[in-house]
Amino acid sequence: MSDTDRELRVSKIRNGTVIDHLAAGQALNVLALLGIDGSGGEGVSVGMNVPSDKLAKKDIVKVEDRELSQSEVDVLSVISPEATINIVREYEVIEKKRIERPEYVEDVLSCPNRNCITNAEEPIRTRFMVLDDGLRCDYCGEIVREDEVPSRLDVS
Amino acid sequence: MRQDHLISATQLSRADIEAVLDRAAEIDADPSAWQGRHDGSILGLCFFEPSTRTRMSFDTAMKRLGGRTIDMGAVESSSVKKGETLADTMRVLEGYADALVLRHPSEGSAKMATEFVDVPLVNAGDGAGQHPTQTLLDLYTMRQNAGLDDVTVGIMGDLKYGRTVHSLASALTNFDIRQHFISPESLRLPRSVRYDLHESGAQVREHTGLGEVLGELDILYVTRIQRERFPDENEYLKVAGEYQISAEDLSAAKDSLTIMHPLPRVDEIASDVDETDHAKYFQQAHNGVPVRMALLDMLLSEEEAQ
């Protein structure tokens, strides 16, 4: 059985984005990253711990009528570097791309250092430099390890 | 120096540091030659938390260069009290001064401020983050007393929250220096500083007791163990005594050991150490003026050249 056949276990979408090959356990973090909690009425399918030839187990998130912003893709690259993004139109995958780790991610994470200036009421966005195994606040220098990233998602 | 601002010691190369220290030595050799060099220039002193030495040494440095200073005064009597953002305050003050010095309780504040001003800005301490001008005067003092290569330095005290330590540790990686960090477990260097040290390939060891390493040291840099940082007073009392030194404690040290401290001290260095040849902390404090004169001269000269 191919990955594609397995994906069919999660309902196909007509138009939107399929985020595939997510590290197992990251699907809910991806929903948090995208600000999806069900209240917006989006059509969302989620597969968790789906068998995968490449990853043994993986998560899949399918979102109807939604494309990811670059900053969302950037954070995705940190919490799940193996993920792929498939753009779907009329049930067909028209574009399939691997994500690349960016140099910086902006405005999607909050700094865990409560005394960082980004946590004050100042007119600035957060900005984190992407390290090999985490992120670093560009203002105060605080380091956030990869496994801490989901808890720092600032999707408010 | 090529930078318009001095925010962090991490931005300083060995060449940058040596340029400032060499200029400071020139100033030290003939201070009168520098009087009037920046006639008419104005330095804005923006201190959002209390400071004595840093504020006064910047004030003195600017005046000895012939310039003047303006001071936003105490936060309690400023527009900050009305809720003005730091960004707005700095945007206003840059219109009044040719350069700004900022001390602020939040980490990253100086970095943020540079995004809102065009005049040179110097970080005079941002929370537990960085204090790069203190580091420059520390290095100047080290160079005067022990040199900056093939030297063993011990840094002891509050390594977690001590911004002078964070800046110094970073700057020392530019030189052939073995660094020993001595602190209670709860006040070890923060992850970000350890990361930088590791990335730079610095020779670093950590200890919980000074006795493990005292005999090897050429320089001992002491900082205050900050009682208020401990959630439990008993935890503080357990460690406080181990990080205090007296003249008697130094019997195992090299005769040439240089002891430094960014000041103010409380009880971590007993007053009988002051009478020994080891004590250089007052010399260190005095060095703040020529070093800050050198730095301001370089930043303002660059500004005038534009």
Short mmCIF file of C-alpha atoms in Angstrom, two decimals:
data_model
loop_
_atom_site.label_atom_id
_atom_site.label_comp_id
_atom_site.label_asym_id
_atom_site.label_seq_id
_atom_site.Cartn_x
_atom_site.Cartn_y
_atom_site.Cartn_z
CA MET A 1 0.00 0.00 0.00
CA SER A 2 1.47 3.37 -0.97
CA ASP A 3 1.47 6.54 1.11
CA THR A 4 -1.12 7.97 -1.27
CA ASP A 5 -3.48 5.05 -0.69
CA ARG A 6 -3.07 5.45 3.03
CA GLU A 7 -3.85 9.14 2.79
CA LEU A 8 -7.22 8.15 1.40
CA ARG A 9 -8.11 6.95 4.87
CA VAL A 10 -8.29 10.63 5.68
CA SER A 11 -10.89 12.16 3.42
CA LYS A 12 -9.71 13.87 0.26
CA ILE A 13 -10.12 17.59 -0.08
CA ARG A 14 -11.23 19.45 -3.15
CA ASN A 15 -9.17 22.61 -2.78
CA GLY A 16 -6.65 23.47 -0.10
CA THR A 17 -3.46 22.26 1.49
CA VAL A 18 -2.32 18.84 2.62
CA ILE A 19 0.51 18.93 5.14
CA ASP A 20 2.01 15.49 4.97
CA HIS A 21 4.87 13.60 6.58
CA LEU A 22 4.49 15.49 9.81
CA ALA A 23 6.38 13.95 12.68
CA ALA A 24 3.93 11.82 14.66
CA GLY A 25 2.31 13.89 17.35
CA GLN A 26 2.67 17.23 15.60
CA ALA A 27 -0.77 17.45 13.97
CA LEU A 28 -2.38 19.32 16.85
CA ASN A 29 0.58 21.68 17.00
CA VAL A 30 0.10 22.40 13.32
CA LEU A 31 -3.56 23.20 13.92
CA ALA A 32 -2.48 25.53 16.71
CA LEU A 33 0.07 27.09 14.41
CA LEU A 34 -2.63 27.70 11.81
CA GLY A 35 -4.97 29.09 14.41
CA ILE A 36 -7.54 26.39 13.69
CA ASP A 37 -9.71 25.38 16.62
CA GLY A 38 -12.86 24.48 14.72
CA SER A 39 -14.65 27.71 15.49
CA GLY A 40 -13.90 29.19 12.07
CA GLY A 41 -15.88 26.58 10.17
CA GLU A 42 -12.91 25.35 8.12
CA GLY A 43 -13.00 21.87 6.68
CA VAL A 44 -10.14 20.05 8.36
CA SER A 45 -9.07 16.42 8.30
CA VAL A 46 -6.46 15.11 10.67
CA GLY A 47 -4.65 11.79 10.64
CA MET A 48 -2.47 10.89 13.56
CA ASN A 49 0.01 8.05 13.84
CA VAL A 50 -0.74 6.95 10.30
CA PRO A 51 1.62 4.18 9.05
CA SER A 52 4.30 5.58 6.77
CA ASP A 53 7.04 3.91 4.76
CA LYS A 54 9.30 6.91 5.25
CA LEU A 55 8.66 7.80 8.88
CA ALA A 56 7.12 4.59 10.29
CA LYS A 57 4.39 6.76 11.75
CA LYS A 58 3.33 10.19 10.65
CA ASP A 59 0.59 12.77 11.05
CA ILE A 60 -1.35 14.40 8.21
CA VAL A 61 -3.37 17.60 8.24
CA LYS A 62 -5.66 18.58 5.38
CA VAL A 63 -7.19 22.02 5.35
CA GLU A 64 -9.85 23.10 2.89
CA ASP A 65 -9.51 26.43 1.08
CA ARG A 66 -6.41 27.50 2.88
CA GLU A 67 -2.81 28.13 1.83
CA LEU A 68 -0.06 28.62 4.36
CA SER A 69 1.75 31.91 4.79
CA GLN A 70 5.53 31.89 4.54
CA SER A 71 5.92 32.46 8.29
CA GLU A 72 3.64 29.48 8.96
CA VAL A 73 5.71 27.33 6.64
CA ASP A 74 8.86 28.57 8.37
CA VAL A 75 7.69 27.43 11.77
CA LEU A 76 6.48 24.16 10.31
CA SER A 77 10.03 23.57 9.13
CA VAL A 78 11.22 23.83 12.70
CA ILE A 79 8.68 21.61 14.43
CA SER A 80 8.64 19.03 11.64
CA PRO A 81 11.52 19.35 9.15
CA GLU A 82 10.41 16.31 7.12
CA ALA A 83 6.98 17.71 6.36
CA THR A 84 5.78 18.25 2.82
CA ILE A 85 3.15 20.64 1.63
CA ASN A 86 0.78 19.67 -1.16
CA ILE A 87 -1.43 22.23 -2.83
CA VAL A 88 -4.65 20.61 -4.02
CA ARG A 89 -7.00 21.91 -6.73
CA GLU A 90 -10.05 19.93 -7.81
CA TYR A 91 -8.87 16.89 -5.87
CA GLU A 92 -5.51 16.83 -7.64
CA VAL A 93 -2.15 17.65 -6.13
CA ILE A 94 -0.92 20.44 -8.38
CA GLU A 95 2.18 21.33 -6.39
CA LYS A 96 4.21 19.29 -3.93
CA LYS A 97 7.04 20.96 -2.09
CA ARG A 98 9.47 20.21 0.67
CA ILE A 99 9.93 22.92 3.16
CA GLU A 100 13.29 24.50 3.89
CA ARG A 101 14.56 25.80 7.16
CA PRO A 102 14.64 29.58 6.98
CA GLU A 103 17.25 31.83 8.54
CA TYR A 104 14.63 33.55 10.72
CA VAL A 105 10.99 33.07 11.73
CA GLU A 106 8.98 36.18 12.49
CA ASP A 107 5.87 36.93 14.43
CA VAL A 108 4.69 33.39 15.15
CA LEU A 109 6.38 32.52 18.43
CA SER A 110 6.51 34.27 21.78
CA CYS A 111 9.80 34.48 23.66
CA PRO A 112 9.88 32.31 26.79
CA ASN A 113 12.00 34.93 28.54
CA ARG A 114 9.35 36.91 30.37
CA ASN A 115 11.76 39.80 30.73
CA CYS A 116 12.43 40.00 26.99
CA ILE A 117 11.45 43.32 25.43
CA THR A 118 9.25 41.45 22.94
CA ASN A 119 6.95 40.57 25.85
CA ALA A 120 6.49 44.24 26.71
CA GLU A 121 3.95 46.50 25.05
CA GLU A 122 6.27 47.68 22.29
CA PRO A 123 5.57 48.04 18.55
CA ILE A 124 7.76 45.13 17.46
CA ARG A 125 7.31 41.61 16.17
CA THR A 126 9.12 38.62 17.59
CA ARG A 127 11.98 37.32 15.50
CA PHE A 128 13.90 34.10 16.07
CA MET A 129 17.06 32.95 14.38
CA VAL A 130 16.84 29.30 13.32
CA LEU A 131 19.61 27.15 14.81
CA ASP A 132 20.39 23.53 14.00
CA ASP A 133 18.33 22.29 16.91
CA GLY A 134 16.14 25.18 17.92
CA LEU A 135 15.48 28.88 17.70
CA ARG A 136 17.07 31.94 19.23
CA CYS A 137 15.32 35.18 20.09
CA ASP A 138 16.92 37.89 18.00
CA TYR A 139 16.37 40.43 20.78
CA CYS A 140 17.31 38.82 24.08
CA GLY A 141 19.22 35.78 22.79
CA GLU A 142 17.06 33.22 24.63
CA ILE A 143 17.24 29.77 23.06
CA VAL A 144 14.14 27.66 22.45
CA ARG A 145 14.80 23.99 21.74
CA GLU A 146 12.79 22.26 19.03
CA ASP A 147 10.70 20.32 21.50
CA GLU A 148 9.76 23.56 23.24
CA VAL A 149 8.65 25.31 20.06
CA PRO A 150 5.00 24.12 20.06
CA SER A 151 4.43 25.59 23.50
CA ARG A 152 5.74 28.94 22.30
CA LEU A 153 3.45 29.24 19.29
CA ASP A 154 1.84 32.65 19.39
CA VAL A 155 -1.35 32.22 17.42
CA SER A 156 -3.48 34.72 19.24
CA MET B 1 34.79 50.16 14.68
CA ARG B 2 32.34 49.78 11.84
CA GLN B 3 29.14 49.50 13.82
CA ASP B 4 26.89 52.49 14.41
CA HIS B 5 25.67 51.03 17.69
CA LEU B 6 27.18 48.97 20.48
CA ILE B 7 24.52 46.54 21.68
CA SER B 8 26.30 43.34 22.60
CA ALA B 9 29.83 42.11 23.18
CA THR B 10 29.03 39.38 20.66
CA GLN B 11 29.30 41.96 17.88
CA LEU B 12 32.89 42.87 18.85
CA SER B 13 35.82 41.29 17.05
CA ARG B 14 39.29 41.21 18.48
CA ALA B 15 40.22 44.08 16.16
CA ASP B 16 37.25 46.14 17.38
CA ILE B 17 38.19 45.56 21.00
CA GLU B 18 41.85 46.36 20.47
CA ALA B 19 40.95 49.55 18.60
CA VAL B 20 38.92 50.81 21.55
CA LEU B 21 41.51 49.76 24.13
CA ASP B 22 44.34 51.36 22.14
CA ARG B 23 42.37 54.58 21.86
CA ALA B 24 41.67 54.46 25.60
CA ALA B 25 45.38 54.06 26.28
CA GLU B 26 46.10 57.13 24.14
CA ILE B 27 43.53 59.07 26.12
CA ASP B 28 44.98 57.82 29.41
CA ALA B 29 48.44 58.93 28.33
CA ASP B 30 47.39 62.51 27.59
CA PRO B 31 43.82 63.28 28.64
CA SER B 32 44.10 67.00 27.97
CA ALA B 33 44.72 66.38 24.27
CA TRP B 34 41.16 65.07 23.95
CA GLN B 35 39.41 67.98 25.62
CA GLY B 36 37.31 69.82 23.07
CA ARG B 37 37.43 67.03 20.50
CA HIS B 38 33.63 66.86 20.40
CA ASP B 39 32.69 70.43 21.25
CA GLY B 40 29.00 70.94 20.72
CA SER B 41 28.06 67.26 20.65
CA ILE B 42 25.28 66.11 22.92
CA LEU B 43 24.95 62.67 24.51
CA GLY B 44 21.52 61.56 25.75
CA LEU B 45 21.59 59.54 28.96
CA CYS B 46 18.51 57.32 29.02
CA PHE B 47 18.55 55.35 32.25
CA PHE B 48 15.35 53.46 32.92
CA GLU B 49 16.77 51.88 36.06
CA PRO B 50 19.16 53.17 38.71
CA SER B 51 22.85 53.48 37.94
CA THR B 52 25.70 55.34 39.56
CA ARG B 53 29.00 54.33 37.98
CA THR B 54 27.85 53.76 34.45
CA ARG B 55 25.78 56.92 34.25
CA MET B 56 28.45 59.11 35.84
CA SER B 57 31.31 57.68 33.82
CA PHE B 58 29.44 58.27 30.55
CA ASP B 59 28.63 61.77 31.75
CA THR B 60 32.27 62.41 32.65
CA ALA B 61 33.57 60.84 29.44
CA MET B 62 31.39 63.05 27.25
CA LYS B 63 32.28 66.20 29.16
CA ARG B 64 35.99 65.41 28.96
CA LEU B 65 35.59 65.19 25.19
CA GLY B 66 34.14 68.69 25.25
CA GLY B 67 30.57 67.58 24.70
CA ARG B 68 27.52 67.92 26.88
CA THR B 69 24.97 65.48 28.23
CA ILE B 70 21.23 65.56 28.64
CA ASP B 71 19.54 63.24 31.06
CA MET B 72 15.96 62.01 30.99
CA GLY B 73 16.01 61.88 34.78
CA ALA B 74 14.27 59.36 36.96
CA VAL B 75 11.64 57.16 35.34
CA GLU B 76 9.17 58.19 38.02
CA SER B 77 9.20 61.76 36.74
CA SER B 78 9.27 60.98 33.00
CA SER B 79 6.71 60.25 30.31
CA VAL B 80 7.46 56.54 30.81
CA LYS B 81 5.38 56.78 33.94
CA LYS B 82 2.48 57.84 31.73
CA GLY B 83 2.76 54.64 29.74
CA GLU B 84 4.87 55.78 26.79
CA THR B 85 6.60 52.94 24.97
CA LEU B 86 10.36 52.70 24.93
CA ALA B 87 10.19 52.92 21.14
CA ASP B 88 8.45 56.30 21.30
CA THR B 89 10.73 57.63 24.02
CA MET B 90 13.79 56.79 21.97
CA ARG B 91 12.32 58.24 18.78
CA VAL B 92 11.81 61.52 20.60
CA LEU B 93 15.19 61.60 22.31
CA GLU B 94 17.15 60.89 19.14
CA GLY B 95 16.05 64.31 17.96
CA TYR B 96 17.73 65.90 20.94
CA ALA B 97 21.12 64.18 20.94
CA ASP B 98 23.98 63.10 18.68
CA ALA B 99 24.25 59.75 20.46
CA LEU B 100 22.24 57.89 23.07
CA VAL B 101 23.15 55.67 26.00
CA LEU B 102 20.39 53.32 27.14
CA ARG B 103 19.98 51.30 30.29
CA HIS B 104 16.73 49.40 30.58
CA PRO B 105 15.48 46.52 32.74
CA SER B 106 14.33 44.37 29.79
CA GLU B 107 16.64 42.07 27.84
CA GLY B 108 16.78 43.02 24.17
CA SER B 109 15.69 46.60 24.83
CA ALA B 110 18.82 48.14 23.32
CA LYS B 111 18.55 45.97 20.23
CA MET B 112 14.96 47.04 19.82
CA ALA B 113 15.82 50.70 20.32
CA THR B 114 18.27 50.63 17.42
CA GLU B 115 15.35 49.83 15.15
CA PHE B 116 13.82 53.20 15.98
CA VAL B 117 16.80 55.57 16.00
CA ASP B 118 19.44 56.65 13.52
CA VAL B 119 21.95 58.17 15.94
CA PRO B 120 24.55 55.85 17.53
CA LEU B 121 23.16 53.99 20.51
CA VAL B 122 25.16 52.32 23.27
CA ASN B 123 23.73 49.60 25.46
CA ALA B 124 24.55 50.45 29.07
CA GLY B 125 22.88 47.31 30.40
CA ASP B 126 19.68 45.56 29.33
CA GLY B 127 18.25 43.51 32.18
CA ALA B 128 20.24 40.32 32.64
CA GLY B 129 21.38 40.54 29.03
CA GLN B 130 24.49 42.46 28.09
CA HIS B 131 26.70 45.29 29.32
CA PRO B 132 29.31 45.69 26.60
CA THR B 133 30.95 48.93 27.76
CA GLN B 134 31.59 47.35 31.15
CA THR B 135 33.27 44.55 29.24
CA LEU B 136 35.50 46.98 27.36
CA LEU B 137 36.72 48.53 30.59
CA ASP B 138 37.11 45.05 32.10
CA LEU B 139 39.29 44.03 29.17
CA TYR B 140 41.28 47.25 29.43
CA THR B 141 41.97 46.48 33.09
CA MET B 142 42.88 42.88 32.29
CA ARG B 143 45.26 44.02 29.58
CA GLN B 144 46.93 46.44 32.00
CA ASN B 145 47.44 43.77 34.65
CA ALA B 146 47.75 40.33 33.07
CA GLY B 147 47.47 40.69 29.31
CA LEU B 148 44.81 39.16 27.11
CA ASP B 149 46.54 36.08 25.71
CA ASP B 150 47.66 32.88 27.41
CA VAL B 151 45.75 33.88 30.48
CA THR B 152 43.52 31.91 32.86
CA VAL B 153 40.44 33.76 34.04
CA GLY B 154 38.00 32.72 36.76
CA ILE B 155 34.56 34.33 36.80
CA MET B 156 32.70 33.75 40.05
CA GLY B 157 29.30 34.62 41.49
CA ASP B 158 25.94 35.12 39.84
CA LEU B 159 26.64 33.86 36.36
CA LYS B 160 22.98 33.37 35.50
CA TYR B 161 21.71 36.91 35.83
CA GLY B 162 24.97 38.85 35.71
CA ARG B 163 24.99 40.83 32.49
CA THR B 164 28.61 41.86 32.98
CA VAL B 165 29.50 38.17 33.04
CA HIS B 166 27.55 37.42 29.86
CA SER B 167 29.27 40.20 27.95
CA LEU B 168 32.70 39.38 29.31
CA ALA B 169 32.49 35.65 28.61
CA SER B 170 31.59 36.39 25.03
CA ALA B 171 34.34 38.96 24.50
CA LEU B 172 37.01 36.72 26.03
CA THR B 173 36.46 34.17 23.26
CA ASN B 174 38.34 36.57 20.97
CA PHE B 175 41.54 35.91 22.91
CA ASP B 176 43.65 32.96 23.99
CA ILE B 177 42.01 32.73 27.37
CA ARG B 178 41.00 29.76 29.50
CA GLN B 179 37.70 30.52 31.22
CA HIS B 180 36.63 28.97 34.52
CA PHE B 181 33.12 29.68 35.76
CA ILE B 182 32.49 29.30 39.48
CA SER B 183 28.95 29.46 40.83
CA PRO B 184 26.25 27.59 42.71
CA GLU B 185 24.37 25.15 40.46
CA SER B 186 21.34 27.41 40.55
CA LEU B 187 23.27 30.37 39.18
CA ARG B 188 25.19 28.71 36.34
CA LEU B 189 25.60 30.47 33.02
CA PRO B 190 22.37 30.65 31.03
CA ARG B 191 21.86 28.37 28.06
CA SER B 192 22.35 31.14 25.51
CA VAL B 193 25.80 32.10 26.82
CA ARG B 194 26.87 28.47 27.06
CA TYR B 195 25.73 27.98 23.49
CA ASP B 196 27.88 30.88 22.28
CA LEU B 197 30.89 29.66 24.21
CA HIS B 198 30.49 26.20 22.76
CA GLU B 199 30.09 27.56 19.23
CA SER B 200 33.22 29.67 19.57
CA GLY B 201 35.27 26.68 20.69
CA ALA B 202 36.28 28.48 23.88
CA GLN B 203 38.22 26.64 26.58
CA VAL B 204 35.65 26.56 29.35
CA ARG B 205 35.26 24.69 32.63
CA GLU B 206 32.62 25.03 35.31
CA HIS B 207 33.05 24.67 39.07
CA THR B 208 31.03 25.03 42.21
CA GLY B 209 33.97 25.97 44.44
CA LEU B 210 36.77 28.48 43.99
CA GLY B 211 39.26 26.17 45.68
CA GLU B 212 39.12 23.81 42.70
CA VAL B 213 40.83 26.32 40.48
CA LEU B 214 42.15 29.31 42.46
CA GLY B 215 45.83 28.38 42.12
CA GLU B 216 45.63 28.37 38.32
CA LEU B 217 44.09 31.80 37.93
CA ASP B 218 45.74 34.94 36.60
CA ILE B 219 42.51 36.90 36.98
CA LEU B 220 39.56 36.38 39.31
CA TYR B 221 36.46 38.32 38.31
CA VAL B 222 33.98 38.38 41.19
CA THR B 223 30.32 39.34 40.99
CA ARG B 224 27.72 39.64 43.68
CA ILE B 225 25.56 36.63 44.51
CA GLN B 226 22.20 38.31 44.35
CA ARG B 227 20.21 37.29 47.37
CA GLU B 228 16.98 38.44 45.77
CA ARG B 229 17.39 35.88 42.97
CA PHE B 230 16.93 32.92 45.29
CA PRO B 231 13.34 31.77 45.78
CA ASP B 232 14.35 30.26 49.12
CA GLU B 233 16.43 32.26 51.61
CA ASN B 234 17.89 29.03 53.03
CA GLU B 235 19.23 28.11 49.61
CA TYR B 236 21.02 31.46 49.48
CA LEU B 237 22.50 31.01 52.93
CA LYS B 238 23.85 27.59 51.99
CA VAL B 239 25.99 28.99 49.20
CA ALA B 240 26.65 32.62 50.07
CA GLY B 241 29.62 31.99 52.35
CA GLU B 242 31.40 29.85 49.76
CA TYR B 243 31.59 32.75 47.35
CA GLN B 244 33.12 35.31 49.68
CA ILE B 245 36.86 35.88 49.68
CA SER B 246 39.16 37.40 52.25
CA ALA B 247 42.89 38.08 52.11
CA GLU B 248 43.47 34.82 54.02
CA ASP B 249 41.58 32.83 51.38
CA LEU B 250 44.08 34.00 48.78
CA SER B 251 47.08 32.20 50.24
CA ALA B 252 46.78 29.53 47.54
CA ALA B 253 46.59 32.11 44.75
CA LYS B 254 49.40 33.25 42.48
CA ASP B 255 51.16 36.37 43.75
CA SER B 256 50.29 38.01 40.47
CA LEU B 257 46.56 37.24 40.71
CA THR B 258 44.42 40.21 39.65
CA ILE B 259 41.04 40.47 41.38
CA MET B 260 38.31 42.41 39.62
CA HIS B 261 34.68 43.23 40.37
CA PRO B 262 32.23 45.36 38.39
CA LEU B 263 31.01 46.89 41.68
CA PRO B 264 29.04 47.56 43.73
CA ARG B 265 30.19 44.82 46.08
CA VAL B 266 28.41 43.83 49.24
CA ASP B 267 30.27 41.15 51.17
CA GLU B 268 31.76 38.97 48.45
CA ILE B 269 35.20 40.62 48.75
CA ALA B 270 36.29 41.42 52.30
CA SER B 271 37.82 44.83 52.84
CA ASP B 272 41.18 43.30 53.82
CA VAL B 273 41.60 42.26 50.18
CA ASP B 274 41.64 45.97 49.27
CA GLU B 275 45.03 46.31 50.91
CA THR B 276 46.61 43.55 48.83
CA ASP B 277 48.26 43.92 45.42
CA HIS B 278 45.56 41.65 44.03
CA ALA B 279 42.82 44.28 44.29
CA LYS B 280 42.23 46.10 41.01
CA TYR B 281 38.51 46.83 41.19
CA PHE B 282 38.84 50.52 41.87
CA GLN B 283 41.35 50.88 39.05
CA GLN B 284 38.80 48.96 36.96
CA ALA B 285 36.05 51.44 37.87
CA HIS B 286 38.27 54.42 37.05
CA ASN B 287 39.03 52.89 33.67
CA GLY B 288 35.39 53.42 32.75
CA VAL B 289 36.08 57.02 31.79
CA PRO B 290 38.94 56.65 29.27
CA VAL B 291 37.34 53.55 27.77
CA ARG B 292 33.97 55.27 27.34
CA MET B 293 35.74 58.37 26.00
CA ALA B 294 37.41 56.17 23.41
CA LEU B 295 34.17 54.49 22.44
CA LEU B 296 32.20 57.74 22.22
CA ASP B 297 34.98 59.36 20.23
CA MET B 298 34.89 56.53 17.71
CA LEU B 299 31.10 56.48 17.42
CA LEU B 300 30.77 60.25 17.17
CA SER B 301 33.66 60.58 14.72
CA GLU B 302 31.98 58.02 12.51
CA GLU B 303 28.73 59.94 12.78
CA GLU B 304 30.41 63.23 11.88
CA ALA B 305 32.10 61.63 8.89
CA GLN B 306 28.77 60.63 7.37
#
